[in-house]
């Protein structure tokens, strides 16, 4: 089930187009059960490849298109190409993010304390995890600018949002937020999805309970084709690419 919004009024996505995606009757129905933020016990065990292909092509004329997925990046990253939707891998932690980042655009949830008032930091994996079995590497983590500036995705990167950059050399960090932010920031805890709380939950649940006669891919294609040129769209404020 797909909900489309031509002009978002939410703070972070204000002024851009967004979508929500859910399973029929289950808001977590398109998300992988393995996602560390998903404590529902439900979800999709496989990728909806028909929808995935529609998503890749869901780019407004001369515009920008991006989204995120918690499904294992090794299953889909080879499909990413220039001038298509940029799909970011949403890593459960800094270690997973660092492993994925050389191959695929990567984001992860970061504990507020990591920033120490800065806009970025370098993570040394062996120091971070105090283990010898992790790569001896350092990776740059850059904070989402909307967290410390009065902007939305529309102004990020001077019209080229960080999350829409296919070949960037840094991990994007989103500070754990929402009513369950402590759980989201805790790598040992399951749950904490921001979309399962507040206004986002209402929209997401309504998406799951809506009626729809066309496939998600068909609806998405029709929606994006009607957007004005140079539009910015963020797919899946809530939801994922599962079947």
XYZ file of C-alpha atoms in Angstrom:
243
model
C 0.000 0.000 0.000
C 1.373 3.375 -1.002
C 0.482 6.885 0.148
C 1.756 9.830 -1.855
C 2.101 13.451 -0.724
C 3.020 16.056 -3.336
C 4.128 18.704 -0.820
C 5.165 17.669 2.667
C 4.534 19.956 5.630
C 6.735 18.038 8.059
C 9.743 19.946 9.359
C 12.523 17.836 7.826
C 10.794 17.188 4.496
C 8.936 20.490 4.177
C 8.335 21.484 0.570
C 9.296 18.199 -1.089
C 7.262 15.206 -2.250
C 7.174 12.125 -0.015
C 5.621 8.681 0.132
C 4.668 6.176 2.819
C 4.601 2.430 2.174
C 3.008 -0.331 4.230
C 1.719 -3.861 3.940
C -2.017 -4.414 3.676
C -3.256 -4.085 7.250
C 0.283 -4.048 8.673
C 2.393 -0.912 8.754
C 5.590 -2.958 9.147
C 4.544 -5.237 6.278
C 7.173 -3.943 3.824
C 10.017 -3.817 6.361
C 12.446 -6.664 7.091
C 11.910 -8.326 10.484
C 15.694 -8.198 10.922
C 15.705 -4.380 11.135
C 16.948 -3.432 14.601
C 14.269 -0.726 14.857
C 11.424 -3.166 14.131
C 10.118 -4.820 17.286
C 6.717 -5.729 15.834
C 7.641 -9.333 15.076
C 6.219 -8.779 11.582
C 7.634 -7.844 8.217
C 8.561 -8.950 4.721
C 11.021 -11.784 4.173
C 11.869 -10.839 0.589
C 12.273 -7.823 -1.653
C 9.478 -6.809 -4.007
C 11.599 -6.629 -7.145
C 8.784 -5.349 -9.334
C 8.323 -2.433 -6.970
C 12.091 -2.006 -6.607
C 12.510 -1.471 -10.347
C 9.656 1.044 -10.356
C 11.300 2.813 -7.426
C 14.639 3.108 -9.217
C 12.925 4.860 -12.112
C 10.753 7.091 -9.920
C 12.762 10.266 -10.513
C 11.021 13.576 -11.388
C 12.070 15.247 -14.620
C 15.387 16.993 -13.940
C 14.741 16.293 -10.275
C 16.137 14.387 -7.326
C 14.949 11.122 -5.802
C 16.201 9.205 -2.756
C 15.172 6.759 -0.061
C 16.473 4.215 2.473
C 16.297 0.451 3.006
C 17.041 -1.867 5.902
C 17.170 -4.918 3.627
C 20.700 -6.352 3.259
C 22.569 -4.117 0.847
C 24.367 -6.998 -0.845
C 21.029 -8.097 -2.315
C 20.312 -4.881 -4.221
C 23.246 -2.446 -4.393
C 24.376 -3.554 -7.847
C 21.160 -2.198 -9.331
C 21.976 1.381 -8.329
C 22.910 3.683 -11.201
C 23.373 7.346 -11.960
C 20.205 9.313 -12.723
C 18.103 6.760 -10.830
C 16.676 6.900 -7.322
C 19.498 6.793 -4.770
C 18.724 4.058 -2.256
C 20.673 4.389 0.982
C 21.427 1.375 3.120
C 20.148 2.021 6.648
C 22.736 0.287 8.816
C 21.835 -0.830 12.325
C 25.100 0.425 13.806
C 28.404 2.114 12.986
C 30.192 -1.171 12.335
C 27.642 -2.319 9.749
C 27.686 1.169 8.245
C 31.462 1.168 7.879
C 31.441 -2.232 6.189
C 28.793 -1.153 3.691
C 29.924 2.424 2.984
C 32.626 1.657 0.398
C 30.056 -0.092 -1.804
C 26.748 1.662 -1.232
C 25.412 5.027 0.067
C 25.002 4.421 3.786
C 23.262 6.026 6.754
C 22.892 5.009 10.371
C 21.402 6.102 13.694
C 23.850 7.863 16.004
C 23.682 8.497 19.723
C 23.502 12.231 20.508
C 26.655 11.975 22.639
C 28.748 11.017 19.607
C 28.523 14.479 18.063
C 30.000 16.428 20.990
C 28.636 19.616 19.470
C 30.258 18.932 16.082
C 28.821 18.392 12.602
C 30.869 15.276 11.916
C 33.238 12.814 13.512
C 35.647 10.092 12.477
C 34.915 6.646 13.855
C 37.793 4.275 14.553
C 36.149 0.864 14.541
C 38.648 -0.922 16.766
C 38.395 1.798 19.392
C 34.610 2.088 19.009
C 34.012 -1.616 19.550
C 37.157 -2.517 21.530
C 37.516 -5.678 19.477
C 40.329 -7.082 17.372
C 37.969 -8.799 14.914
C 36.730 -5.563 13.295
C 38.467 -3.776 10.412
C 41.303 -1.419 11.320
C 39.630 1.495 9.570
C 38.376 5.000 10.152
C 35.249 6.410 8.539
C 33.783 9.899 8.382
C 30.256 10.285 9.727
C 28.473 13.509 8.736
C 25.421 14.731 10.612
C 22.178 15.404 8.756
C 22.239 19.219 8.289
C 18.525 19.524 9.079
C 19.370 18.590 12.672
C 21.361 21.755 13.330
C 20.192 24.191 10.636
C 16.727 25.546 9.895
C 16.442 23.743 6.561
C 14.639 20.780 5.048
C 15.750 18.217 2.475
C 14.861 20.805 -0.171
C 17.778 23.040 0.861
C 20.267 20.346 1.862
C 23.439 20.358 -0.204
C 22.367 23.452 -2.159
C 19.760 21.467 -4.056
C 21.690 18.188 -4.096
C 20.730 16.554 -0.785
C 23.460 14.498 0.856
C 21.195 11.439 0.819
C 20.732 11.790 -2.947
C 24.467 11.576 -3.691
C 25.244 8.149 -5.067
C 29.036 8.160 -4.805
C 29.614 10.146 -1.638
C 32.579 9.281 0.556
C 30.968 9.605 3.984
C 28.322 7.971 6.153
C 25.322 10.109 7.076
C 24.373 10.037 10.734
C 20.846 10.667 11.985
C 20.632 11.343 15.689
C 18.260 8.922 17.406
C 14.956 10.737 17.745
C 11.314 10.222 18.644
C 9.697 8.981 21.872
C 11.818 5.804 21.780
C 15.125 7.452 20.905
C 16.976 5.766 23.763
C 16.040 2.364 22.415
C 16.917 3.434 18.865
C 20.378 4.520 20.011
C 20.980 1.302 21.969
C 22.683 -1.264 19.700
C 21.674 -4.074 22.070
C 17.935 -3.263 22.023
C 15.317 -4.170 19.416
C 12.868 -1.399 18.495
C 12.803 2.376 18.604
C 11.475 3.101 15.108
C 10.588 6.804 14.951
C 7.845 6.093 12.382
C 5.951 3.915 14.852
C 5.238 6.909 17.082
C 3.471 10.257 16.872
C 2.023 11.786 13.706
C 4.138 9.594 11.456
C 2.544 6.498 12.999
C -0.923 7.873 12.220
C -0.067 8.425 8.553
C 1.698 5.067 8.315
C -1.147 3.131 9.922
C -3.653 4.905 7.679
C -1.587 3.805 4.678
C -1.789 0.193 5.826
C -5.578 0.416 6.164
C -6.225 2.201 2.859
C -7.807 0.730 -0.278
C -5.802 0.461 -3.485
C -6.593 -1.156 -6.835
C -3.226 -0.665 -8.567
C 0.165 -1.995 -7.537
C 2.530 0.172 -5.532
C 4.803 0.406 -8.550
C 2.000 1.569 -10.826
C 0.814 4.139 -8.335
C 4.343 5.423 -7.783
C 5.016 5.778 -11.506
C 1.789 7.718 -12.019
C 2.512 9.992 -9.045
C 6.076 10.859 -9.982
C 5.210 11.499 -13.640
C 2.835 14.244 -12.475
C 5.347 16.089 -10.292
C 6.723 19.423 -11.530
C 10.185 19.407 -13.145
C 13.109 19.646 -10.698
C 11.045 18.267 -7.842
C 12.717 16.521 -4.905
C 11.106 13.329 -3.619
C 11.893 11.239 -0.591
C 10.382 7.783 -0.888
C 9.289 5.883 2.230
C 9.180 8.320 5.103
C 7.999 5.062 6.620
C 8.163 1.639 5.015
C 10.630 -0.254 2.841
C 11.057 -2.314 -0.353
C 9.669 -5.605 0.961
C 7.010 -7.751 -0.697
